[in-house]
mmCIF file of C-alpha atoms in Angstrom:
data_model
loop_
_atom_site.group_PDB
_atom_site.id
_atom_site.type_symbol
_atom_site.label_atom_id
_atom_site.label_comp_id
_atom_site.label_asym_id
_atom_site.label_seq_id
_atom_site.Cartn_x
_atom_site.Cartn_y
_atom_site.Cartn_z
ATOM 1 C CA MET H 44 96.091 122.274 98.492
ATOM 2 C CA LEU H 45 96.828 118.546 98.590
ATOM 3 C CA ALA H 46 95.976 118.316 102.276
ATOM 4 C CA GLU H 47 92.672 120.127 101.705
ATOM 5 C CA SER H 48 91.869 117.795 98.820
ATOM 6 C CA PHE H 49 92.551 114.749 101.000
ATOM 7 C CA ILE H 50 90.465 116.213 103.839
ATOM 8 C CA ASN H 51 87.523 116.603 101.448
ATOM 9 C CA LYS H 52 88.023 113.047 100.158
ATOM 10 C CA PHE H 53 88.073 111.495 103.629
ATOM 11 C CA ASN H 54 85.260 113.703 104.956
ATOM 12 C CA ALA H 55 83.057 112.210 102.239
ATOM 13 C CA LEU H 56 84.344 108.681 102.775
ATOM 14 C CA TYR H 57 83.867 108.707 106.559
ATOM 15 C CA GLN H 58 80.805 110.992 106.561
ATOM 16 C CA LYS H 59 82.499 113.683 108.636
ATOM 17 C CA GLN H 60 82.707 117.450 108.355
ATOM 18 C CA VAL H 61 86.239 118.190 109.536
ATOM 19 C CA ARG H 62 86.850 121.872 108.779
ATOM 20 C CA GLY H 63 90.563 121.649 108.027
ATOM 21 C CA LEU H 64 93.928 121.857 109.751
ATOM 22 C CA SER H 65 94.725 123.900 112.835
ATOM 23 C CA SER H 66 97.565 126.378 112.364
ATOM 24 C CA ARG H 67 99.862 124.186 114.499
ATOM 25 C CA ALA H 68 98.988 121.117 112.413
ATOM 26 C CA ARG H 69 99.652 123.043 109.195
ATOM 27 C CA ASP H 70 103.029 124.206 110.573
ATOM 28 C CA ALA H 71 103.896 120.643 111.637
ATOM 29 C CA LEU H 72 103.131 119.338 108.143
ATOM 30 C CA CYS H 73 105.341 122.034 106.619
ATOM 31 C CA GLN H 74 108.210 121.194 108.990
ATOM 32 C CA TYR H 75 107.926 117.408 108.584
ATOM 33 C CA PRO H 76 110.835 115.982 106.517
ATOM 34 C CA TRP H 77 108.539 113.732 104.381
ATOM 35 C CA PRO H 78 110.683 110.621 103.935
ATOM 36 C CA GLY H 79 107.780 108.919 102.113
ATOM 37 C CA ASN H 80 105.812 109.939 99.071
ATOM 38 C CA ILE H 81 102.406 111.506 98.492
ATOM 39 C CA ARG H 82 100.751 108.415 99.979
ATOM 40 C CA GLU H 83 102.355 109.275 103.308
ATOM 41 C CA LEU H 84 100.574 112.643 103.284
ATOM 42 C CA GLU H 85 97.329 110.974 102.234
ATOM 43 C CA ASN H 86 97.609 108.405 105.039
ATOM 44 C CA MET H 87 98.441 111.101 107.563
ATOM 45 C CA ILE H 88 95.429 113.201 106.533
ATOM 46 C CA GLU H 89 93.185 110.110 106.652
ATOM 47 C CA ARG H 90 94.384 109.461 110.197
ATOM 48 C CA GLY H 91 93.706 113.112 111.048
ATOM 49 C CA VAL H 92 90.163 113.004 109.688
ATOM 50 C CA LEU H 93 89.434 109.769 111.562
ATOM 51 C CA LEU H 94 90.740 111.103 114.879
ATOM 52 C CA ALA H 95 89.482 114.683 114.661
ATOM 53 C CA PRO H 96 86.104 115.598 116.138
ATOM 54 C CA GLY H 97 83.267 115.410 113.603
ATOM 55 C CA THR H 98 83.089 119.125 112.811
ATOM 56 C CA GLY H 99 86.377 120.249 114.372
ATOM 57 C CA LEU H 100 89.890 120.848 113.160
ATOM 58 C CA ILE H 101 92.694 118.364 112.666
ATOM 59 C CA GLU H 102 95.308 118.960 115.367
ATOM 60 C CA VAL H 103 98.961 117.900 115.427
ATOM 61 C CA SER H 104 98.120 115.003 117.764
ATOM 62 C CA HIS H 105 95.673 113.650 115.171
ATOM 63 C CA LEU H 106 98.335 113.559 112.454
ATOM 64 C CA PHE H 107 101.379 112.054 114.100
ATOM 65 C CA ALA H 108 101.340 108.710 115.887
ATOM 66 C CA ASN H 109 104.344 109.319 118.150
ATOM 67 C CA LEU H 110 107.319 111.498 118.902
ATOM 68 C CA GLN H 111 110.286 111.006 116.629
ATOM 69 C CA GLY H 112 113.490 112.782 117.467
ATOM 70 C CA GLY H 113 111.648 115.585 119.225
ATOM 71 C CA LYS H 114 110.157 116.724 115.921
ATOM 72 C CA ALA H 115 106.537 117.527 115.177
ATOM 73 C CA GLN H 116 105.164 114.057 115.768
ATOM 74 C CA MET H 117 102.993 113.851 118.834
ATOM 75 C CA GLY H 118 100.603 111.284 120.259
ATOM 76 C CA ALA H 119 98.510 110.973 123.403
ATOM 77 C CA SER H 120 100.184 112.297 126.528
ATOM 78 C CA SER H 121 101.684 109.741 128.870
ATOM 79 C CA ASP H 122 99.180 110.878 131.519
ATOM 80 C CA ASP H 123 96.302 109.984 129.170
ATOM 81 C CA VAL H 124 97.812 106.587 128.436
ATOM 82 C CA ASP H 125 98.525 105.926 132.127
ATOM 83 C CA SER H 126 94.963 106.871 133.021
ATOM 84 C CA LEU H 127 93.531 104.563 130.360
ATOM 85 C CA ILE H 128 95.751 101.668 131.470
ATOM 86 C CA GLU H 129 94.775 102.185 135.102
ATOM 87 C CA LYS H 130 91.085 102.159 134.167
ATOM 88 C CA LEU H 131 91.477 98.945 132.150
ATOM 89 C CA LEU H 132 93.370 97.240 134.969
ATOM 90 C CA THR H 133 90.823 98.376 137.567
ATOM 91 C CA GLN H 134 88.034 96.870 135.486
ATOM 92 C CA GLN H 135 90.082 93.667 135.090
ATOM 93 C CA ILE H 136 89.552 93.480 131.342
ATOM 94 C CA PRO H 137 91.715 90.696 129.856
ATOM 95 C CA LEU H 138 94.376 91.735 127.347
ATOM 96 C CA PRO H 139 93.020 89.543 124.509
ATOM 97 C CA GLN H 140 89.623 91.249 124.867
ATOM 98 C CA ILE H 141 91.197 94.716 124.782
ATOM 99 C CA GLU H 142 93.264 93.810 121.733
ATOM 100 C CA ALA H 143 90.268 92.302 119.916
ATOM 101 C CA LYS H 144 88.068 95.343 120.586
ATOM 102 C CA LEU H 145 90.829 97.755 119.560
ATOM 103 C CA MET H 146 91.430 95.907 116.299
ATOM 104 C CA GLN H 147 87.703 95.708 115.558
ATOM 105 C CA ARG H 148 87.252 99.431 116.218
ATOM 106 C CA ALA H 149 90.131 100.242 113.849
ATOM 107 C CA ILE H 150 88.675 97.969 111.161
ATOM 108 C CA ASP H 151 85.201 99.468 111.588
ATOM 109 C CA SER H 152 86.529 103.030 111.420
ATOM 110 C CA THR H 153 88.334 102.257 108.159
ATOM 111 C CA ARG H 154 85.327 100.440 106.705
ATOM 112 C CA GLY H 155 87.107 97.107 106.548
ATOM 113 C CA ASN H 156 90.347 98.403 105.017
ATOM 114 C CA LEU H 157 92.928 96.279 106.839
ATOM 115 C CA SER H 158 95.900 98.321 105.629
ATOM 116 C CA SER H 159 94.390 101.540 106.957
ATOM 117 C CA ALA H 160 93.342 99.827 110.181
ATOM 118 C CA ALA H 161 96.887 98.535 110.681
ATOM 119 C CA ARG H 162 98.270 102.058 110.152
ATOM 120 C CA LEU H 163 95.875 103.413 112.774
ATOM 121 C CA LEU H 164 97.133 100.761 115.184
ATOM 122 C CA GLY H 165 100.776 101.438 114.373
ATOM 123 C CA ILE H 166 101.417 97.927 113.052
ATOM 124 C CA THR H 167 101.829 96.367 109.622
ATOM 125 C CA ARG H 168 99.019 94.718 107.702
ATOM 126 C CA PRO H 169 100.595 91.243 108.100
ATOM 127 C CA GLN H 170 100.857 91.817 111.850
ATOM 128 C CA LEU H 171 97.183 92.769 111.987
ATOM 129 C CA ALA H 172 96.201 89.727 109.919
ATOM 130 C CA TYR H 173 98.213 87.470 112.246
ATOM 131 C CA ARG H 174 96.607 88.950 115.361
ATOM 132 C CA LEU H 175 93.133 88.657 113.870
ATOM 133 C CA LYS H 176 93.753 85.009 113.024
ATOM 134 C CA LYS H 177 95.086 84.391 116.545
#
């Protein structure tokens, strides 16, 4: 019920119509050890809503940033990452430009919320602030 409530909250906030959790995502949430508090669930659902297709379902890969101990956390496949890196290198896009665009996209998608943007990027808010200043 909490997850559904958070999905509704973030659908309204980000003007999306995510339909809910896939069965695998629901199972992954049930199996997750939850070392944090309710805010961890809220942040995870926010991430899921942001990454899920506009009217689709939240999948496991939308919830978890990376693998941790072989548990439920999953991110982009290494083939996807390798393909993206190869494309960026082929186009000779400088690293500072990539970093700046990535940070700006995260900030835009969280409507200026630097803490949420940092979470999307897998860094802390102070790290994001430092990189933005740089």
